[in-house]
Short mmCIF file of C-alpha atoms in Angstrom, two decimals:
data_model
loop_
_atom_site.label_atom_id
_atom_site.label_comp_id
_atom_site.label_asym_id
_atom_site.label_seq_id
_atom_site.Cartn_x
_atom_site.Cartn_y
_atom_site.Cartn_z
CA ALA D 29 -193.50 -7.35 -146.56
CA ARG D 30 -196.85 -9.05 -146.82
CA SER D 31 -195.38 -12.54 -147.38
CA THR D 32 -193.18 -12.16 -144.26
CA VAL D 33 -196.25 -11.24 -142.10
CA ILE D 34 -198.18 -14.30 -143.43
CA LEU D 35 -195.27 -16.66 -142.82
CA THR D 36 -194.75 -15.39 -139.25
CA SER D 37 -198.44 -15.73 -138.52
CA ASN D 38 -198.48 -19.25 -139.94
CA MET D 39 -195.41 -20.29 -137.92
CA ASP D 40 -197.34 -19.31 -134.80
CA LEU D 41 -200.28 -21.37 -136.04
CA LYS D 42 -197.99 -24.32 -136.72
CA SER D 43 -196.70 -24.21 -133.12
CA LYS D 44 -200.21 -24.25 -131.83
CA LEU D 45 -201.13 -27.26 -134.02
CA ILE D 46 -198.12 -29.17 -132.79
CA ALA D 47 -199.11 -28.39 -129.19
CA LEU D 48 -202.37 -30.18 -129.75
CA ILE D 49 -200.54 -33.56 -130.16
CA GLN D 50 -200.82 -35.76 -127.04
CA ASN D 51 -198.65 -38.61 -128.34
CA GLY D 52 -196.20 -37.88 -131.12
CA SER D 53 -195.10 -41.47 -131.56
CA GLU D 54 -198.62 -42.52 -132.66
CA ILE D 55 -198.36 -40.19 -135.62
CA GLU D 56 -194.81 -41.05 -136.51
CA LYS D 57 -195.46 -44.74 -136.46
CA CYS D 58 -198.74 -44.65 -138.35
CA MET D 59 -197.03 -45.81 -141.56
CA ASN D 60 -195.47 -48.95 -140.16
CA ASP D 61 -197.82 -51.27 -142.01
CA LEU D 62 -197.14 -49.73 -145.40
CA ASN D 63 -194.31 -50.24 -147.89
CA LEU D 64 -190.84 -48.93 -147.42
CA HIS D 65 -191.04 -46.24 -150.08
CA LEU D 66 -194.22 -44.74 -148.52
CA ARG D 67 -192.70 -44.90 -145.10
CA GLU D 68 -189.55 -43.08 -146.22
CA THR D 69 -191.60 -40.40 -148.00
CA PHE D 70 -193.79 -39.87 -144.96
CA GLN D 71 -190.72 -39.76 -142.64
CA GLU D 72 -189.24 -36.98 -144.81
CA CYS D 73 -192.41 -34.85 -144.46
CA HIS D 74 -192.69 -35.73 -140.79
CA ASP D 75 -189.12 -34.64 -140.08
CA TYR D 76 -189.75 -31.35 -141.89
CA CYS D 77 -192.62 -30.54 -139.59
CA PHE D 78 -191.02 -31.46 -136.34
CA LYS D 79 -187.28 -30.97 -136.72
CA SER D 80 -185.79 -27.47 -136.50
CA GLY D 81 -183.73 -25.92 -139.30
CA GLN D 82 -185.79 -27.55 -142.10
CA VAL D 83 -186.31 -25.52 -145.25
CA TYR D 84 -189.72 -25.60 -147.00
CA GLU D 85 -189.80 -26.94 -150.57
CA ASP D 86 -192.87 -27.23 -152.86
CA VAL D 87 -192.00 -30.84 -153.49
CA LEU D 88 -193.07 -31.66 -149.91
CA LEU D 89 -196.72 -31.14 -150.87
CA LEU D 90 -196.37 -33.43 -153.83
CA LYS D 91 -194.80 -36.07 -151.67
CA ILE D 92 -197.45 -35.95 -148.93
CA ASP D 93 -200.12 -35.92 -151.63
CA SER D 94 -198.72 -39.12 -153.14
CA ILE D 95 -199.26 -40.85 -149.82
CA LEU D 96 -202.75 -39.55 -149.41
CA ASP D 97 -203.59 -40.68 -153.05
CA TYR D 98 -202.41 -44.15 -152.20
CA LEU D 99 -204.47 -44.26 -148.95
CA HIS D 100 -207.46 -42.90 -150.75
CA ASP D 101 -207.36 -45.77 -153.15
CA GLU D 102 -207.10 -48.15 -150.22
CA LEU D 103 -210.14 -46.55 -148.62
CA ASN D 104 -212.18 -47.01 -151.77
CA THR D 105 -211.25 -50.65 -152.37
CA GLY D 106 -214.09 -52.91 -151.44
CA HIS D 107 -216.95 -52.09 -149.08
CA TRP D 108 -216.34 -49.22 -146.68
CA SER D 109 -217.14 -51.44 -143.68
CA GLU D 110 -214.34 -53.71 -144.63
CA VAL D 111 -211.67 -51.00 -144.65
CA PRO D 112 -209.26 -51.58 -141.67
CA VAL D 113 -209.57 -48.89 -139.05
CA THR D 114 -205.80 -48.62 -139.06
CA THR D 115 -205.90 -47.50 -142.71
CA ARG D 116 -208.34 -44.78 -141.83
CA GLN D 117 -206.26 -43.71 -138.83
CA THR D 118 -203.21 -43.56 -141.13
CA PHE D 119 -205.21 -41.27 -143.39
CA THR D 120 -205.96 -39.08 -140.38
CA CYS D 121 -202.25 -38.81 -139.48
CA VAL D 122 -201.11 -38.05 -142.98
CA SER D 123 -203.84 -35.46 -143.39
CA PHE D 124 -202.59 -33.68 -140.26
CA ILE D 125 -199.02 -33.70 -141.47
CA LYS D 126 -200.19 -32.30 -144.82
CA ALA D 127 -202.02 -29.49 -142.98
CA LEU D 128 -198.77 -28.70 -141.14
CA VAL D 129 -196.84 -28.60 -144.43
CA ILE D 130 -199.46 -26.32 -146.01
CA VAL D 131 -199.36 -23.87 -143.12
CA SER D 132 -195.54 -23.89 -143.24
CA SER D 133 -195.56 -22.85 -146.90
CA GLY D 134 -196.76 -19.31 -146.01
CA ALA D 135 -198.73 -19.19 -149.25
CA ASP D 136 -201.89 -17.21 -149.80
CA GLU D 137 -205.00 -19.18 -148.70
CA SER D 138 -202.78 -21.62 -146.85
CA VAL D 139 -204.99 -21.66 -143.71
CA ARG D 140 -208.12 -22.25 -145.75
CA ASN D 141 -206.44 -25.04 -147.69
CA ALA D 142 -205.10 -26.57 -144.47
CA LEU D 143 -208.67 -26.50 -143.09
CA LYS D 144 -209.96 -28.33 -146.20
CA CYS D 145 -207.27 -30.96 -145.66
CA VAL D 146 -208.31 -31.46 -142.00
CA ASP D 147 -211.96 -31.59 -142.95
CA LEU D 148 -211.21 -34.43 -145.46
CA GLY D 149 -209.24 -36.21 -142.71
CA LEU D 150 -212.24 -36.01 -140.45
CA LEU D 151 -214.50 -37.30 -143.16
CA LEU D 152 -212.47 -40.27 -144.42
CA GLY D 153 -210.20 -40.94 -141.50
CA ALA D 154 -210.85 -42.32 -138.06
CA PRO D 155 -210.14 -40.96 -134.51
CA LEU D 156 -206.67 -41.90 -133.18
CA SER D 157 -206.20 -43.79 -129.96
CA GLU D 158 -203.92 -41.44 -128.15
CA ASN D 159 -204.81 -38.23 -130.13
CA CYS D 160 -208.59 -38.79 -130.46
CA GLY D 161 -209.50 -35.10 -130.65
CA LEU D 162 -206.58 -33.93 -132.72
CA MET D 163 -208.32 -33.27 -136.05
CA THR D 164 -211.43 -31.65 -134.39
CA GLN D 165 -209.18 -29.32 -132.39
CA ALA D 166 -207.08 -28.57 -135.49
CA ALA D 167 -210.23 -27.62 -137.49
CA ALA D 168 -211.37 -25.35 -134.62
CA LEU D 169 -207.96 -23.67 -134.63
CA PHE D 170 -208.01 -23.00 -138.35
CA SER D 171 -211.58 -21.67 -138.19
CA GLU D 172 -210.69 -19.33 -135.33
CA SER D 173 -207.64 -18.11 -137.28
CA MET D 174 -209.71 -17.42 -140.42
CA SER D 175 -212.40 -15.49 -138.35
CA LYS D 176 -209.88 -12.99 -137.05
CA PRO D 177 -209.53 -9.75 -139.07
CA SER D 178 -206.42 -9.72 -141.20
CA SER D 179 -203.66 -7.51 -139.91
CA VAL D 180 -202.19 -7.34 -143.43
CA ARG D 181 -203.27 -4.36 -145.43
CA VAL D 182 -202.90 -4.71 -149.16
CA LEU D 183 -202.42 -1.39 -150.82
CA SER D 184 -203.81 -0.89 -154.27
CA LYS D 185 -201.29 -0.70 -157.11
CA ARG D 186 -203.39 1.61 -159.20
CA LYS D 187 -202.04 5.12 -159.65
CA LEU D 188 -204.43 7.87 -158.71
CA PRO D 189 -204.88 10.78 -161.19
CA SER D 190 -202.48 13.67 -160.57
CA ASN D 191 -205.37 16.22 -160.80
CA LEU D 192 -207.52 14.44 -158.22
CA GLY D 193 -207.19 17.32 -155.81
CA ARG D 194 -208.84 19.76 -158.28
CA VAL D 195 -211.97 17.57 -158.64
CA HIS D 196 -214.96 19.18 -156.84
CA GLY D 197 -218.22 17.54 -156.11
CA LYS D 198 -221.65 19.04 -156.77
CA GLU D 199 -224.75 18.69 -154.62
CA VAL D 200 -227.51 16.63 -156.25
CA PRO D 201 -230.80 18.45 -156.17
CA VAL D 202 -233.85 16.90 -154.45
CA LEU D 203 -237.12 17.16 -156.37
CA HIS D 204 -240.47 16.77 -154.72
CA CYS D 205 -243.09 15.36 -157.13
CA PRO D 206 -241.63 17.03 -160.25
CA SER D 207 -243.73 17.03 -163.34
CA ILE D 208 -242.77 14.67 -166.18
CA GLU D 209 -242.00 17.64 -168.47
CA HIS D 210 -239.73 19.34 -165.90
CA PHE D 211 -237.79 16.16 -165.05
CA ASN D 212 -237.49 15.26 -168.81
CA GLU D 213 -236.19 18.69 -169.86
CA ASN D 214 -233.99 19.51 -166.91
CA HIS D 215 -232.56 16.17 -165.87
CA PHE D 216 -233.32 13.22 -168.13
CA LYS D 217 -232.26 14.70 -171.50
CA PRO D 218 -229.14 16.62 -170.25
CA CYS D 219 -228.25 13.63 -168.01
CA TYR D 220 -228.24 15.59 -164.73
CA PRO D 221 -228.81 13.54 -161.62
CA ALA D 222 -231.62 14.21 -159.14
CA VAL D 223 -233.15 12.66 -156.08
CA LEU D 224 -236.89 12.19 -156.54
CA LYS D 225 -239.20 12.21 -153.56
CA GLY D 226 -242.91 12.00 -153.12
CA LYS D 227 -245.50 10.05 -155.21
CA TRP D 228 -243.90 10.96 -158.49
CA LYS D 229 -244.21 7.43 -159.81
CA SER D 230 -247.95 7.89 -160.14
CA LYS D 231 -247.22 10.53 -162.73
CA LEU D 232 -245.37 8.12 -165.06
CA PRO D 233 -247.32 6.97 -168.12
#
């Protein structure tokens, strides 16, 4: 099934993303300065990404988005230069976790959506101390994955006519500089196609 192929491919991609992490504790502890509710929500999403046997649920995306919404408000409070770098680094970590959650969903366009998430993390976040190239490498991995030809072939659901085998083509005649009268009577009026060659346009009124 197509969904199974996509999910398997995305699981391979998820493994490659996790392999990019140099220091996992830096990501896990990024929420230490935030309130308890946000920390618990993040921990749930983090555990899903890194612990085996976890089952994907759509609510995970809503939960990780709630954290990003909070951080986005923090990033836009006051002048940009006054935003603590730790807040921007937290935005980076949460964006990476969201990308993992998106890839794990196995949904159509999941890789493209995960790349958008990483791009936003690069734009609004800040490089991490122990995983400084994480988001750049993740973006490159997503881009490479999208550039590969899809191995999934989607078959058309339209039914072909049962008499298709009895349909026969007809060669289209080639006319060299036909007269206006000939073309009008033999092709234009009866709606018969023809390939026109030569300087026939000069004969048009």
